[in-house]
mmCIF file of C-alpha atoms and ligand atoms in Angstrom:
data_model
loop_
_atom_site.group_PDB
_atom_site.id
_atom_site.type_symbol
_atom_site.label_atom_id
_atom_site.label_comp_id
_atom_site.label_asym_id
_atom_site.label_seq_id
_atom_site.Cartn_x
_atom_site.Cartn_y
_atom_site.Cartn_z
ATOM 1 C CA MET A 530 0.000 0.000 0.000
ATOM 2 C CA THR A 531 1.272 3.490 -0.856
ATOM 3 C CA HIS A 532 2.174 5.587 2.150
ATOM 4 C CA PRO A 533 -0.012 8.709 2.400
ATOM 5 C CA LEU A 534 2.973 10.840 3.365
ATOM 6 C CA LEU A 535 6.466 11.041 1.914
ATOM 7 C CA SER A 536 9.154 12.384 4.263
ATOM 8 C CA LEU A 537 12.084 13.684 2.267
ATOM 9 C CA ARG A 538 15.313 15.110 3.617
ATOM 10 C CA ASP A 539 17.677 17.582 1.960
ATOM 11 C CA GLY A 540 20.389 18.465 4.504
ATOM 12 C CA PRO A 541 18.777 20.756 7.090
ATOM 13 C CA VAL A 542 15.498 20.869 5.166
ATOM 14 C CA ALA A 543 12.704 18.331 5.669
ATOM 15 C CA ARG A 544 9.956 18.044 3.079
ATOM 16 C CA LEU A 545 6.640 16.513 4.041
ATOM 17 C CA ARG A 546 4.805 15.638 0.845
ATOM 18 C CA MET A 547 1.167 14.579 1.139
ATOM 19 C CA ASN A 548 0.789 11.592 -1.129
ATOM 20 C CA ARG A 549 -2.856 10.975 -2.049
ATOM 21 C CA PRO A 550 -2.705 12.664 -5.451
ATOM 22 C CA GLU A 551 -5.784 10.917 -6.850
ATOM 23 C CA LEU A 552 -7.862 12.559 -4.086
ATOM 24 C CA HIS A 553 -6.089 15.927 -4.245
ATOM 25 C CA ASN A 554 -4.409 14.987 -0.966
ATOM 26 C CA ALA A 555 -7.629 14.959 1.006
ATOM 27 C CA PHE A 556 -6.672 13.761 4.462
ATOM 28 C CA ASP A 557 -8.203 10.896 6.375
ATOM 29 C CA ALA A 558 -7.265 9.523 9.809
ATOM 30 C CA MET A 559 -4.175 7.812 8.371
ATOM 31 C CA LEU A 560 -2.746 10.891 6.706
ATOM 32 C CA ILE A 561 -3.548 13.016 9.758
ATOM 33 C CA ALA A 562 -1.704 10.526 11.989
ATOM 34 C CA ALA A 563 1.229 10.292 9.572
ATOM 35 C CA LEU A 564 1.606 14.075 9.347
ATOM 36 C CA THR A 565 1.298 14.563 13.094
ATOM 37 C CA GLY A 566 3.843 11.802 13.786
ATOM 38 C CA ALA A 567 6.297 13.185 11.244
ATOM 39 C CA LEU A 568 6.034 16.713 12.666
ATOM 40 C CA GLU A 569 6.450 15.470 16.227
ATOM 41 C CA GLY A 570 9.575 13.608 15.125
ATOM 42 C CA LEU A 571 11.000 16.683 13.412
ATOM 43 C CA ALA A 572 10.304 18.936 16.399
ATOM 44 C CA GLY A 573 13.114 17.395 18.427
ATOM 45 C CA ASN A 574 15.554 16.907 15.552
ATOM 46 C CA ASP A 575 18.282 19.548 15.889
ATOM 47 C CA GLU A 576 19.625 18.788 12.419
ATOM 48 C CA ILE A 577 16.409 19.997 10.786
ATOM 49 C CA ARG A 578 16.152 23.781 10.423
ATOM 50 C CA VAL A 579 13.256 24.233 7.991
ATOM 51 C CA VAL A 580 10.179 22.145 7.150
ATOM 52 C CA VAL A 581 8.409 22.431 3.785
ATOM 53 C CA LEU A 582 4.830 21.131 3.478
ATOM 54 C CA GLU A 583 3.656 20.250 -0.028
ATOM 55 C CA GLY A 584 1.297 18.038 -1.991
ATOM 56 C CA ASP A 585 1.969 15.473 -4.686
ATOM 57 C CA GLY A 586 -0.156 15.535 -7.857
ATOM 58 C CA PRO A 587 -2.544 18.278 -8.967
ATOM 59 C CA SER A 588 -3.186 19.926 -5.588
ATOM 60 C CA PHE A 589 -1.792 20.943 -2.239
ATOM 61 C CA SER A 590 -4.757 19.529 -0.295
ATOM 62 C CA ALA A 591 -8.535 19.287 -0.751
ATOM 63 C CA GLY A 592 -8.961 19.249 3.040
ATOM 64 C CA ALA A 593 -10.715 16.582 5.038
ATOM 65 C CA ASP A 594 -11.552 13.390 3.141
ATOM 66 C CA LEU A 595 -15.305 13.689 2.631
ATOM 67 C CA ASN A 596 -15.746 9.914 2.285
ATOM 68 C CA TRP A 597 -14.030 9.441 5.610
ATOM 69 C CA MET A 598 -16.188 12.146 7.180
ATOM 70 C CA ARG A 599 -19.398 10.674 5.765
ATOM 71 C CA GLY A 600 -18.372 7.235 6.990
ATOM 72 C CA MET A 601 -18.211 8.622 10.518
ATOM 73 C CA ALA A 602 -21.988 9.187 10.453
ATOM 74 C CA THR A 603 -22.523 5.771 12.020
ATOM 75 C CA ALA A 604 -19.894 6.366 14.705
ATOM 76 C CA SER A 605 -20.765 7.834 18.084
ATOM 77 C CA GLU A 606 -20.482 11.527 18.852
ATOM 78 C CA ALA A 607 -17.523 10.728 21.119
ATOM 79 C CA GLU A 608 -15.730 8.944 18.266
ATOM 80 C CA ASN A 609 -16.412 11.893 15.976
ATOM 81 C CA ARG A 610 -15.031 14.228 18.619
ATOM 82 C CA ASP A 611 -11.882 12.105 19.012
ATOM 83 C CA ASP A 612 -11.458 12.192 15.246
ATOM 84 C CA ALA A 613 -11.788 15.960 15.175
ATOM 85 C CA LEU A 614 -9.368 16.225 18.091
ATOM 86 C CA ALA A 615 -6.798 14.295 16.055
ATOM 87 C CA LEU A 616 -7.096 16.956 13.352
ATOM 88 C CA ALA A 617 -6.853 19.672 16.013
ATOM 89 C CA ARG A 618 -3.647 18.068 17.272
ATOM 90 C CA LEU A 619 -2.194 18.076 13.751
ATOM 91 C CA MET A 620 -3.017 21.766 13.235
ATOM 92 C CA ARG A 621 -1.569 22.718 16.607
ATOM 93 C CA THR A 622 1.567 20.629 16.153
ATOM 94 C CA LEU A 623 2.205 22.342 12.828
ATOM 95 C CA ASP A 624 1.370 25.784 14.185
ATOM 96 C CA GLU A 625 3.636 25.390 17.222
ATOM 97 C CA LEU A 626 6.454 23.434 15.582
ATOM 98 C CA PRO A 627 9.709 24.925 16.900
ATOM 99 C CA LYS A 628 11.047 25.167 13.326
ATOM 100 C CA PRO A 629 10.051 27.535 10.550
ATOM 101 C CA THR A 630 7.593 25.997 8.128
ATOM 102 C CA ILE A 631 6.836 26.814 4.495
ATOM 103 C CA ALA A 632 3.659 25.836 2.634
ATOM 104 C CA ARG A 633 4.364 25.219 -1.069
ATOM 105 C CA VAL A 634 0.915 25.556 -2.578
ATOM 106 C CA HIS A 635 -0.358 24.599 -6.008
ATOM 107 C CA GLY A 636 -3.754 23.473 -7.270
ATOM 108 C CA ALA A 637 -6.507 23.352 -4.665
ATOM 109 C CA ALA A 638 -6.246 24.233 -0.984
ATOM 110 C CA PHE A 639 -9.757 23.735 0.350
ATOM 111 C CA GLY A 640 -11.151 23.410 3.855
ATOM 112 C CA GLY A 641 -8.523 21.800 6.053
ATOM 113 C CA GLY A 642 -6.031 22.456 3.239
ATOM 114 C CA VAL A 643 -6.445 26.162 3.974
ATOM 115 C CA GLY A 644 -5.951 25.272 7.646
ATOM 116 C CA LEU A 645 -2.598 23.667 6.858
ATOM 117 C CA VAL A 646 -1.530 26.735 4.866
ATOM 118 C CA ALA A 647 -2.570 29.022 7.736
ATOM 119 C CA CYS A 648 -0.523 26.981 10.227
ATOM 120 C CA CYS A 649 2.696 27.444 8.234
ATOM 121 C CA ASP A 650 4.939 30.444 8.872
ATOM 122 C CA ILE A 651 5.439 31.239 5.207
ATOM 123 C CA ALA A 652 3.046 30.364 2.384
ATOM 124 C CA ILE A 653 3.804 30.699 -1.323
ATOM 125 C CA ALA A 654 1.489 29.663 -4.139
ATOM 126 C CA THR A 655 1.187 29.654 -7.901
ATOM 127 C CA PRO A 656 -1.262 32.075 -9.582
ATOM 128 C CA GLU A 657 -3.454 29.118 -10.615
ATOM 129 C CA ALA A 658 -3.902 27.904 -7.037
ATOM 130 C CA LYS A 659 -7.461 28.160 -5.757
ATOM 131 C CA PHE A 660 -8.714 28.367 -2.231
ATOM 132 C CA GLY A 661 -12.005 27.786 -0.482
ATOM 133 C CA LEU A 662 -13.398 27.457 3.007
ATOM 134 C CA THR A 663 -16.144 25.370 1.478
ATOM 135 C CA GLU A 664 -17.417 23.773 4.682
ATOM 136 C CA SER A 665 -20.621 25.844 4.878
ATOM 137 C CA LYS A 666 -21.575 24.585 1.418
ATOM 138 C CA LEU A 667 -21.247 21.055 2.789
ATOM 139 C CA GLY A 668 -23.397 21.857 5.804
ATOM 140 C CA LEU A 669 -20.267 21.874 7.954
ATOM 141 C CA LEU A 670 -18.033 24.540 9.460
ATOM 142 C CA PRO A 671 -14.265 25.121 9.404
ATOM 143 C CA ALA A 672 -14.414 24.593 13.150
ATOM 144 C CA VAL A 673 -11.117 22.901 13.999
ATOM 145 C CA ILE A 674 -9.094 25.042 11.633
ATOM 146 C CA SER A 675 -10.819 28.294 12.578
ATOM 147 C CA PRO A 676 -8.283 29.553 15.180
ATOM 148 C CA TYR A 677 -5.471 29.316 12.657
ATOM 149 C CA VAL A 678 -7.374 30.687 9.684
ATOM 150 C CA ILE A 679 -8.762 33.598 11.707
ATOM 151 C CA ALA A 680 -5.262 34.321 13.042
ATOM 152 C CA ALA A 681 -4.024 34.437 9.446
ATOM 153 C CA ILE A 682 -6.757 36.420 7.696
ATOM 154 C CA GLY A 683 -8.545 38.174 10.577
ATOM 155 C CA ALA A 684 -12.141 38.014 11.775
ATOM 156 C CA ARG A 685 -13.443 40.437 9.147
ATOM 157 C CA GLN A 686 -12.304 38.299 6.233
ATOM 158 C CA ALA A 687 -13.205 35.070 8.026
ATOM 159 C CA ARG A 688 -16.830 36.174 8.421
ATOM 160 C CA ARG A 689 -17.189 36.424 4.669
ATOM 161 C CA TRP A 690 -15.317 33.324 3.543
ATOM 162 C CA PHE A 691 -16.594 31.056 6.341
ATOM 163 C CA ALA A 692 -20.207 31.987 5.640
ATOM 164 C CA THR A 693 -20.269 31.967 1.839
ATOM 165 C CA GLY A 694 -17.821 29.160 1.143
ATOM 166 C CA GLU A 695 -17.022 31.077 -2.042
ATOM 167 C CA LEU A 696 -13.801 30.082 -3.772
ATOM 168 C CA PHE A 697 -11.010 32.643 -4.045
ATOM 169 C CA ASP A 698 -7.914 32.885 -6.165
ATOM 170 C CA ALA A 699 -4.258 33.234 -5.230
ATOM 171 C CA PRO A 700 -4.112 37.051 -5.595
ATOM 172 C CA THR A 701 -7.067 37.288 -3.190
ATOM 173 C CA ALA A 702 -5.387 34.850 -0.787
ATOM 174 C CA LEU A 703 -2.325 37.104 -0.930
ATOM 175 C CA GLN A 704 -4.390 40.220 -0.357
ATOM 176 C CA ILE A 705 -6.207 38.832 2.700
ATOM 177 C CA GLY A 706 -2.997 37.607 4.307
ATOM 178 C CA LEU A 707 -3.202 33.856 3.815
ATOM 179 C CA LEU A 708 -0.223 33.883 1.444
ATOM 180 C CA HIS A 709 3.096 35.698 1.481
ATOM 181 C CA GLY A 710 3.802 35.324 -2.211
ATOM 182 C CA VAL A 711 2.361 34.276 -5.566
ATOM 183 C CA VAL A 712 4.850 33.202 -8.224
ATOM 184 C CA PRO A 713 4.585 31.442 -11.597
ATOM 185 C CA ALA A 714 4.621 27.658 -11.300
ATOM 186 C CA SER A 715 8.027 27.551 -13.000
ATOM 187 C CA GLU A 716 9.413 29.747 -10.187
ATOM 188 C CA LEU A 717 7.700 28.097 -7.220
ATOM 189 C CA ASP A 718 10.652 25.947 -6.183
ATOM 190 C CA ALA A 719 13.076 28.850 -6.557
ATOM 191 C CA ALA A 720 10.797 31.053 -4.424
ATOM 192 C CA VAL A 721 10.617 28.373 -1.732
ATOM 193 C CA ASP A 722 14.400 27.917 -1.930
ATOM 194 C CA ARG A 723 14.871 31.669 -1.455
ATOM 195 C CA GLN A 724 12.828 31.564 1.751
ATOM 196 C CA ILE A 725 14.759 28.505 2.909
ATOM 197 C CA ALA A 726 18.057 30.342 2.316
ATOM 198 C CA LEU A 727 16.819 33.338 4.344
ATOM 199 C CA LEU A 728 15.666 31.086 7.173
ATOM 200 C CA LEU A 729 18.953 29.196 7.212
ATOM 201 C CA LYS A 730 20.809 32.507 7.652
ATOM 202 C CA ALA A 731 18.725 33.411 10.714
ATOM 203 C CA GLY A 732 19.468 32.057 14.184
ATOM 204 C CA PRO A 733 17.724 28.741 14.787
ATOM 205 C CA ARG A 734 16.618 29.791 18.268
ATOM 206 C CA ALA A 735 15.467 33.158 17.006
ATOM 207 C CA CYS A 736 13.387 31.383 14.374
ATOM 208 C CA ALA A 737 11.831 29.099 16.960
ATOM 209 C CA GLN A 738 11.239 31.942 19.386
ATOM 210 C CA ALA A 739 9.848 34.288 16.737
ATOM 211 C CA LYS A 740 6.761 32.168 16.232
ATOM 212 C CA ALA A 741 6.308 31.689 19.983
ATOM 213 C CA LEU A 742 6.591 35.470 20.387
ATOM 214 C CA VAL A 743 3.911 36.140 17.785
ATOM 215 C CA ARG A 744 1.617 33.570 19.389
ATOM 216 C CA ARG A 745 2.116 34.996 22.881
ATOM 217 C CA VAL A 746 1.466 38.587 21.857
ATOM 218 C CA ALA A 747 -1.500 37.653 19.685
ATOM 219 C CA ALA A 748 -2.986 35.661 22.575
ATOM 220 C CA GLN A 749 -2.739 38.543 25.069
ATOM 221 C CA THR A 750 -6.345 39.167 26.031
ATOM 222 C CA ASP A 751 -5.758 40.980 29.300
ATOM 223 C CA ARG A 752 -6.956 44.424 28.207
ATOM 224 C CA ASP A 753 -5.929 46.068 31.502
ATOM 225 C CA ARG A 754 -2.402 44.809 31.027
ATOM 226 C CA LEU A 755 -2.340 45.904 27.393
ATOM 227 C CA ASP A 756 -3.684 49.353 28.294
ATOM 228 C CA ALA A 757 -1.098 49.739 31.075
ATOM 229 C CA ASP A 758 1.797 48.650 28.868
ATOM 230 C CA ASN A 759 0.681 50.848 25.991
ATOM 231 C CA ALA A 760 0.107 53.849 28.275
ATOM 232 C CA SER A 761 3.641 53.452 29.713
ATOM 233 C CA LEU A 762 5.043 53.272 26.226
ATOM 234 C CA ILE A 763 3.338 56.416 24.965
ATOM 235 C CA ALA A 764 4.116 58.226 28.240
ATOM 236 C CA GLN A 765 7.827 57.584 27.714
ATOM 237 C CA LEU A 766 7.665 58.612 24.075
ATOM 238 C CA ARG A 767 5.813 61.858 24.782
ATOM 239 C CA VAL A 768 8.550 63.182 27.044
ATOM 240 C CA SER A 769 11.437 61.771 25.003
ATOM 241 C CA PRO A 770 13.560 64.233 22.971
ATOM 242 C CA GLU A 771 12.290 62.655 19.777
ATOM 243 C CA GLY A 772 8.640 62.889 20.825
ATOM 244 C CA GLN A 773 9.069 66.485 21.961
ATOM 245 C CA GLU A 774 10.790 67.407 18.708
ATOM 246 C CA GLY A 775 8.049 65.793 16.616
ATOM 247 C CA LEU A 776 5.274 67.572 18.507
ATOM 248 C CA SER A 777 7.071 70.916 18.403
ATOM 249 C CA ALA A 778 7.903 70.629 14.710
ATOM 250 C CA PHE A 779 4.253 70.023 13.848
ATOM 251 C CA LEU A 780 2.995 72.884 16.010
ATOM 252 C CA ASP A 781 5.771 75.250 14.785
ATOM 253 C CA LYS A 782 4.960 74.268 11.169
ATOM 254 C CA ARG A 783 8.527 73.215 10.440
ATOM 255 C CA LYS A 784 10.345 70.050 9.450
ATOM 256 C CA ALA A 785 11.400 67.867 12.363
ATOM 257 C CA ASN A 786 15.094 67.774 13.143
ATOM 258 C CA TRP A 787 15.657 64.258 14.465
ATOM 259 C CA SER A 788 19.295 64.943 15.351
ATOM 260 C CA ARG A 789 18.322 67.270 18.234
HETATM 261 C C1 LIG B 1038 -11.267 20.485 8.178
HETATM 262 C C2 LIG B 1038 -12.710 20.528 8.124
HETATM 263 C C3 LIG B 1038 -13.424 20.357 6.972
HETATM 264 C C4 LIG B 1038 -12.959 20.140 5.621
HETATM 265 O O1 LIG B 1038 -11.828 20.185 5.244
HETATM 266 S S1 LIG B 1038 -14.242 19.773 4.549
HETATM 267 C C5 LIG B 1038 -13.452 19.493 2.988
HETATM 268 C C6 LIG B 1038 -13.404 20.691 2.160
HETATM 269 N N1 LIG B 1038 -12.934 20.336 0.850
HETATM 270 C C7 LIG B 1038 -13.654 20.444 -0.278
HETATM 271 O O2 LIG B 1038 -14.768 20.930 -0.257
HETATM 272 C C8 LIG B 1038 -13.002 19.976 -1.542
HETATM 273 C C9 LIG B 1038 -13.938 19.164 -2.404
HETATM 274 N N2 LIG B 1038 -13.296 18.872 -3.674
HETATM 275 C C10 LIG B 1038 -13.393 19.691 -4.730
HETATM 276 O O3 LIG B 1038 -13.987 20.750 -4.691
HETATM 277 C C11 LIG B 1038 -12.753 19.224 -6.000
HETATM 278 O O4 LIG B 1038 -12.657 17.826 -5.962
HETATM 279 C C12 LIG B 1038 -11.325 19.825 -6.245
HETATM 280 C C13 LIG B 1038 -10.385 19.586 -5.090
HETATM 281 C C14 LIG B 1038 -11.453 21.333 -6.535
HETATM 282 C C15 LIG B 1038 -10.722 19.150 -7.502
HETATM 283 O O5 LIG B 1038 -11.639 19.272 -8.560
HETATM 284 P P1 LIG B 1038 -11.363 18.475 -9.940
HETATM 285 O O6 LIG B 1038 -12.532 18.754 -10.810
HETATM 286 O O7 LIG B 1038 -10.024 18.787 -10.445
HETATM 287 O O8 LIG B 1038 -11.323 16.937 -9.512
HETATM 288 P P2 LIG B 1038 -12.515 15.998 -8.984
HETATM 289 O O9 LIG B 1038 -13.556 16.797 -8.299
HETATM 290 O O10 LIG B 1038 -12.946 15.102 -10.084
HETATM 291 O O11 LIG B 1038 -11.730 15.178 -7.852
HETATM 292 C C16 LIG B 1038 -10.937 14.041 -8.159
HETATM 293 C C17 LIG B 1038 -11.242 12.987 -7.137
HETATM 294 O O12 LIG B 1038 -10.850 13.500 -5.853
HETATM 295 C C18 LIG B 1038 -11.969 13.351 -4.961
HETATM 296 N N3 LIG B 1038 -11.916 14.388 -3.916
HETATM 297 C C19 LIG B 1038 -11.639 15.678 -4.065
HETATM 298 N N4 LIG B 1038 -11.677 16.313 -2.881
HETATM 299 C C20 LIG B 1038 -12.009 15.373 -1.973
HETATM 300 C C21 LIG B 1038 -12.206 15.412 -0.563
HETATM 301 N N5 LIG B 1038 -12.054 16.548 0.177
HETATM 302 N N6 LIG B 1038 -12.514 14.277 0.048
HETATM 303 C C22 LIG B 1038 -12.650 13.118 -0.633
HETATM 304 N N7 LIG B 1038 -12.461 13.027 -1.971
HETATM 305 C C23 LIG B 1038 -12.154 14.144 -2.621
HETATM 306 C C24 LIG B 1038 -13.179 13.503 -5.861
HETATM 307 O O13 LIG B 1038 -14.318 12.988 -5.240
HETATM 308 C C25 LIG B 1038 -12.730 12.696 -7.060
HETATM 309 O O14 LIG B 1038 -12.866 11.321 -6.749
HETATM 310 P P3 LIG B 1038 -13.389 10.285 -7.872
HETATM 311 O O15 LIG B 1038 -13.460 8.998 -7.156
HETATM 312 O O16 LIG B 1038 -12.338 10.334 -8.951
HETATM 313 O O17 LIG B 1038 -14.715 10.815 -8.341
HETATM 314 C C26 LIG B 1038 -13.521 20.703 9.347
HETATM 315 C C27 LIG B 1038 -12.943 21.530 10.485
HETATM 316 O O18 LIG B 1038 -12.154 22.481 10.330
HETATM 317 O O19 LIG B 1038 -13.346 21.234 11.634
#
């Protein structure tokens, strides 16, 4: 039987290639388990500096395997919840992996496929790639992937795409923040390689800590603490020489002299 995931190694770079091309790399319990296991293995491997996630065949990933999901109709609610929790674990493991990750996207990225893209630190796609949070059209919701997709594109965009399930193209995915770049298919590997080269030049710890930093700041919900920190910051800036010069220059209708 063909393995649903190919783990390839190129020096400090690991490539995880989803390998269900005939189903556009839709993921079932096996592929979810294989991806989660591979990521967990890479997390503690000091030789690996960058992880690239990609799909074999015509697409990156068509999301959850709809046959597998339909088949769960006869299972209990608890079994369905355990299944969904396995997907949640995959998304979180990818999101929190202490290595920079790159999504190399071509073809379709639908449903959970968008979730995988959103969980990667850098996402690059071809202009022909198409995207869709199609769950609502299936009578479902992008529930498990929602924290990651909303973190990537924001609540305002999520409201629209979650509700309509409308497909969107790569330029739109770039515009709403899901992607970092759109390049011709012939340049996709070179674009990914360029990001790998940049990441390999950065400190490995800094790379690991950068994503933890973003997560921590984004998760700060203590408004009192945020207000206090921000008030301290602006209070310092107001009385600083630079702040005073900027305020005075505006009020005196002159150009600011930052060397003062
Ligand atoms: C994570 C959570 C939810 C989800 O992810 S729900 C899944 C959302 N995904 C979709 O809605 C994708 C559905 N697929 C398509 O729209 C199209 O198949 C495609 C990917 C755009 C490709 O279209 P194309 O016309 O090129 O090819 P076919 O449609 O003929 O597909 C070939 C073959 O692949 C099967 N297939 C495609 N996607 C899936 C899928 N997601 N699951 C199972 N099978 C899929 C398709 O049925 C065809 O099979 P044949 O046997 O050859 O007919 C929930 C949460 O977040 O909680």
